[in-house]
Every structure is written in structure tokens, then in C-alpha cells.
Short mmCIF file of C-alpha atoms in Angstrom, two decimals:
data_model
loop_
_atom_site.label_atom_id
_atom_site.label_comp_id
_atom_site.label_asym_id
_atom_site.label_seq_id
_atom_site.Cartn_x
_atom_site.Cartn_y
_atom_site.Cartn_z
CA MET A 959 -41.18 -7.03 43.65
CA SER A 960 -44.11 -9.02 44.64
CA PRO A 961 -47.94 -8.37 43.98
CA VAL A 962 -48.38 -7.33 47.64
CA ALA A 963 -45.43 -4.96 47.37
CA PHE A 964 -47.01 -3.23 44.37
CA ALA A 965 -50.22 -3.03 46.36
CA ARG A 966 -48.69 -1.78 49.40
CA GLN A 967 -47.07 1.04 47.34
CA ARG A 968 -50.16 2.08 45.20
CA TYR A 969 -52.50 4.90 46.41
CA THR A 970 -54.94 7.34 44.71
CA THR A 971 -53.20 9.94 43.03
CA LYS A 972 -54.83 13.54 43.77
CA ALA A 973 -52.70 15.53 41.64
CA TYR A 974 -50.72 14.86 38.61
CA ASP A 975 -47.42 16.54 36.90
CA ALA A 976 -48.78 17.58 33.47
CA SER A 977 -45.15 17.64 32.19
CA ARG A 978 -44.84 14.22 32.36
CA GLN A 979 -46.00 11.46 29.97
CA VAL A 980 -46.20 7.69 30.38
CA GLU A 981 -44.28 6.13 27.62
CA GLN A 982 -46.46 4.46 24.86
CA ALA A 983 -44.87 1.00 25.33
CA VAL A 984 -46.22 1.12 29.13
CA ILE A 985 -49.74 2.22 28.29
CA ASP A 986 -49.60 -0.50 25.53
CA GLU A 987 -48.94 -3.01 28.35
CA LEU A 988 -51.63 -1.60 30.35
CA LEU A 989 -54.16 -1.60 27.77
CA GLU A 990 -53.44 -5.42 27.07
CA LEU A 991 -53.96 -5.80 30.77
CA LEU A 992 -57.27 -4.33 30.46
CA ARG A 993 -58.02 -6.90 27.41
CA LEU A 994 -56.76 -9.69 29.18
CA SER A 995 -59.03 -9.15 32.39
CA PRO A 996 -60.87 -11.80 33.73
CA SER A 997 -64.77 -11.85 33.26
CA SER A 998 -67.77 -14.42 34.24
CA VAL A 999 -67.88 -16.67 31.46
CA ASN A 1000 -65.65 -14.66 29.57
CA SER A 1001 -68.45 -12.38 28.64
CA GLN A 1002 -66.35 -9.48 28.24
CA PRO A 1003 -69.02 -6.92 28.69
CA TRP A 1004 -66.82 -3.89 28.43
CA HIS A 1005 -65.29 -1.22 26.13
CA PHE A 1006 -62.50 1.16 26.96
CA VAL A 1007 -62.11 4.61 25.89
CA VAL A 1008 -58.52 5.99 25.96
CA ALA A 1009 -57.69 9.69 26.03
CA SER A 1010 -54.16 10.69 25.44
CA THR A 1011 -54.13 14.28 23.74
CA ALA A 1012 -55.27 17.30 25.24
CA GLU A 1013 -58.64 17.30 23.20
CA GLY A 1014 -59.37 13.82 24.13
CA LYS A 1015 -58.91 14.69 27.95
CA ALA A 1016 -61.08 17.74 27.43
CA ARG A 1017 -63.87 15.76 26.03
CA LEU A 1018 -63.56 13.30 29.17
CA ALA A 1019 -63.38 16.30 31.43
CA LYS A 1020 -66.92 17.25 30.32
CA GLY A 1021 -68.06 14.55 33.06
CA ALA A 1022 -66.29 16.45 35.55
CA GLN A 1023 -68.27 19.64 35.84
CA GLU A 1024 -70.50 21.25 38.83
CA GLY A 1025 -70.49 18.66 41.47
CA PHE A 1026 -67.76 16.76 40.06
CA ALA A 1027 -65.37 19.57 39.17
CA TYR A 1028 -62.76 18.32 41.83
CA ASN A 1029 -61.92 15.55 39.30
CA ARG A 1030 -61.31 17.96 36.36
CA PRO A 1031 -57.64 18.87 37.31
CA LYS A 1032 -56.81 15.05 37.70
CA ILE A 1033 -58.40 14.61 33.94
CA LEU A 1034 -56.69 17.46 32.35
CA ASP A 1035 -53.14 16.88 33.92
CA ALA A 1036 -52.82 13.23 33.76
CA SER A 1037 -50.85 11.60 31.04
CA HIS A 1038 -53.74 9.37 29.91
CA VAL A 1039 -57.13 8.85 30.79
CA ILE A 1040 -59.38 5.72 30.35
CA LEU A 1041 -63.26 5.70 30.68
CA ILE A 1042 -64.27 2.07 31.45
CA CYS A 1043 -67.81 1.62 29.59
CA THR A 1044 -70.07 -1.53 30.00
CA ARG A 1045 -72.49 -2.77 27.40
CA ARG A 1046 -76.23 -2.06 27.92
CA ASP A 1047 -77.01 -5.57 26.81
CA ILE A 1048 -75.75 -8.69 25.78
CA ASP A 1049 -77.67 -9.77 22.79
CA ASP A 1050 -77.40 -12.79 20.67
CA ALA A 1051 -75.02 -11.37 18.15
CA TYR A 1052 -72.54 -10.50 20.83
CA LEU A 1053 -73.08 -13.86 22.22
CA ALA A 1054 -72.26 -15.16 18.67
CA GLU A 1055 -69.36 -12.97 18.45
CA LEU A 1056 -67.75 -14.13 21.60
CA LEU A 1057 -68.15 -17.62 20.40
CA GLU A 1058 -66.52 -16.97 17.26
CA GLN A 1059 -63.61 -15.27 18.97
CA GLU A 1060 -63.26 -18.48 21.24
CA ALA A 1061 -63.22 -20.72 18.13
CA ALA A 1062 -60.56 -18.57 16.35
CA ASP A 1063 -58.20 -18.46 19.30
CA GLY A 1064 -58.70 -22.49 19.60
CA ARG A 1065 -60.55 -22.85 23.01
CA LEU A 1066 -63.35 -24.98 21.30
CA ARG A 1067 -62.14 -28.47 20.60
CA ASP A 1068 -65.11 -29.62 18.95
CA GLU A 1069 -68.70 -28.96 18.36
CA ALA A 1070 -69.74 -30.20 21.87
CA ALA A 1071 -67.38 -27.77 23.50
CA ARG A 1072 -68.95 -25.11 21.41
CA THR A 1073 -72.36 -25.76 22.27
CA THR A 1074 -71.49 -26.31 26.17
CA GLN A 1075 -69.79 -22.67 26.39
CA HIS A 1076 -72.51 -20.97 24.37
CA ASN A 1077 -75.21 -22.53 26.46
CA THR A 1078 -73.42 -21.76 29.69
CA ARG A 1079 -72.73 -18.29 29.04
CA SER A 1080 -76.24 -17.92 27.53
CA SER A 1081 -77.67 -19.41 30.99
CA TYR A 1082 -75.77 -16.66 32.94
CA VAL A 1083 -76.97 -13.92 30.87
CA ASN A 1084 -80.73 -15.19 31.03
CA LEU A 1085 -80.32 -15.74 34.72
CA HIS A 1086 -79.23 -12.06 35.37
CA ARG A 1087 -81.60 -10.76 32.91
CA GLY A 1088 -84.64 -12.72 34.63
CA LEU A 1089 -83.30 -11.25 37.82
CA ASP A 1090 -83.56 -7.67 36.26
CA ASP A 1091 -79.66 -7.17 37.48
CA LEU A 1092 -77.89 -7.43 33.88
CA GLN A 1093 -76.59 -4.19 34.09
CA HIS A 1094 -74.95 -4.56 37.61
CA TRP A 1095 -73.73 -7.96 36.48
CA MET A 1096 -71.66 -6.40 33.79
CA GLU A 1097 -70.70 -3.55 35.63
CA LYS A 1098 -69.10 -6.13 38.29
CA GLN A 1099 -67.03 -7.61 35.43
CA ALA A 1100 -65.93 -3.94 34.63
CA TYR A 1101 -64.73 -3.55 38.03
CA LEU A 1102 -62.52 -6.69 37.87
CA ALA A 1103 -60.85 -5.08 34.76
CA LEU A 1104 -60.45 -1.87 36.90
CA GLY A 1105 -58.76 -3.81 39.54
CA THR A 1106 -56.24 -5.37 37.01
CA LEU A 1107 -55.47 -2.15 35.74
CA LEU A 1108 -54.65 -0.30 39.05
CA LEU A 1109 -52.36 -3.22 40.12
CA GLY A 1110 -50.84 -3.17 36.52
CA ALA A 1111 -50.06 0.61 36.74
CA ALA A 1112 -48.41 0.15 39.93
CA SER A 1113 -46.32 -2.62 38.74
CA LYS A 1114 -45.03 -0.24 36.01
CA GLY A 1115 -44.58 2.67 38.49
CA VAL A 1116 -47.32 4.59 37.12
CA ASP A 1117 -49.81 6.40 39.41
CA ALA A 1118 -53.39 6.04 38.99
CA THR A 1119 -56.91 7.41 40.23
CA PRO A 1120 -59.79 5.48 39.72
CA MET A 1121 -63.03 8.09 39.65
CA GLU A 1122 -66.70 7.25 40.08
CA GLY A 1123 -67.25 10.95 40.37
CA ILE A 1124 -68.02 11.33 37.14
CA ASP A 1125 -71.50 12.61 35.24
CA ARG A 1126 -72.00 9.40 33.54
CA GLN A 1127 -75.01 11.03 31.44
CA ALA A 1128 -72.78 13.69 30.23
CA LEU A 1129 -70.22 11.28 29.30
CA ASP A 1130 -72.76 9.22 27.26
CA ALA A 1131 -73.99 12.11 25.66
CA GLU A 1132 -70.61 13.66 24.55
CA LEU A 1133 -69.44 10.43 23.25
CA GLY A 1134 -72.21 8.88 21.66
CA LEU A 1135 -72.16 5.81 23.75
CA THR A 1136 -76.03 5.08 24.02
CA ASP A 1137 -75.89 4.83 20.12
CA GLN A 1138 -73.08 2.37 20.36
CA GLY A 1139 -75.15 0.43 22.81
CA LEU A 1140 -72.55 1.42 25.98
CA SER A 1141 -72.74 3.09 29.31
CA SER A 1142 -70.14 5.08 31.05
CA LEU A 1143 -68.99 3.57 34.17
CA VAL A 1144 -65.89 4.69 35.92
CA MET A 1145 -62.77 6.72 34.70
CA VAL A 1146 -59.07 6.00 35.73
CA ALA A 1147 -56.38 8.84 35.22
CA LEU A 1148 -52.95 7.76 34.68
CA GLY A 1149 -49.59 9.41 35.20
CA TYR A 1150 -46.95 10.63 37.60
CA HIS A 1151 -47.97 12.60 40.67
CA SER A 1152 -47.03 16.13 41.28
CA ASP A 1153 -45.19 17.64 44.40
CA SER A 1154 -48.56 19.03 45.38
CA ASP A 1155 -50.24 15.50 45.76
CA PHE A 1156 -50.84 15.72 49.59
CA ASN A 1157 -51.63 11.82 49.33
CA ALA A 1158 -48.33 10.64 48.11
CA ALA A 1159 -46.83 11.24 51.49
CA LEU A 1160 -49.83 9.62 53.69
CA PRO A 1161 -49.42 5.94 54.95
CA LYS A 1162 -51.62 3.23 53.43
CA SER A 1163 -54.65 2.45 56.02
CA ARG A 1164 -56.50 -0.73 55.88
CA LEU A 1165 -58.41 -2.56 58.76
CA PRO A 1166 -56.11 -5.50 60.14
CA ALA A 1167 -56.09 -9.08 58.56
CA GLU A 1168 -57.86 -10.51 61.76
CA ARG A 1169 -60.73 -8.29 61.13
CA VAL A 1170 -61.21 -8.77 57.41
CA PHE A 1171 -60.34 -12.78 57.01
CA THR A 1172 -62.34 -15.74 58.54
CA HIS A 1173 -60.09 -18.76 58.34
CA LEU A 1174 -62.35 -22.20 58.45
#
């Protein structure tokens, strides 16, 4: 199947079959897709919390209470749940870690390439710090990872539900994310839909191509 075919078949799952689990090999592939996701200047300002046990999912479900309670069954019944987090800052230590990893992976041919890469990445970080939108910039990179995960899940026949309807402060507190320099952003449930999922039978709806494309 082509990427377009997977995009046409995927949808946001509303109810999961709690008796079905995604094979670990498939989960491992999806996690690797997350790790390989693109980001501006290879900043990778993210961290992924993966819950596969009932206990782990119950902890993530603490972010789906009161006004977000409608998402609680999805979290508890899904096979796996991933919380996508962003860094709270990109400091000198993290910039150095990124540079060292690129050097270890053979991306930096010489010292000049190393200097150019560091200066370029630092300039983007400083630009957004100066614009006071560094957190928003990092969140945009994390959403690239989210899109990669959703299409990847569809390609493996795995249903998925992206959830912004979560209590981010409650999750930060439950998982101690603030002390780790992280902030929760968006959650994704993975698994297989149940027969009660009304959304599974509904046709996909998008605006027509002539409405969303301008060809120059």
C-alpha cells in the first residue's frame, strides 16, 4: 500500500478492545519511528513516556480526570499509550550532547563541520529564545513526531488516538517531569478498535484538494 492509502484508512479511534495487544515487535518499530522523527536543526527536543502495563496506563490516566474523563477509557483499554513530552529548555549541555551524538554517528566530517552545525543549531535556539517562543518551537517539533507515529501506526494496521484532552499539569506532577526538565504535551493511545467504536465505520472527511492547494 502507498502512504496515501494508509492516510485514507487511518482514523481517530474512539474505543479500544482491551483484550487485544499489539505485538512487541510492532511497538518497537513504532518507537524507532519516533526516535527517527525529523526536527528543526536536528534539535530532538522531546522525550516519550511509554505505558504498556495496567499500572503504567493507570498512571497516565490520572491526566484524564474531570473535564478530560472522556479519554480515560481509551487510555486504560488501549494496548499501549505514549505520552509525548517536550523539553522545558535547550541549554548548553543539551546542545553539546546533540553535537557529540552527531559526531559519534559520523555526521561531522571535520572540525569546521562541527562548528557550523553547533553555530547553526544554537542560532535557531537563540532566535526563538529571543522571540520568547522557544517552548512553542519545541512543541512544533514534537508534533512532527506525532504525525510520524500516526502514519507509521496505520502502516502496521494499528489503530491510534492522539489526545490533547489531557491534564498536562497533573501528568507533569504524577511523572515528576518538571524535575526532569520536561513538560507533557500530547498523548497517543495504540491498539485495536472495539466493535463499539462508532468512528470506525464513518467515512473520512477532508476539504477538497482545490480548497487546500494553491499551485503556482
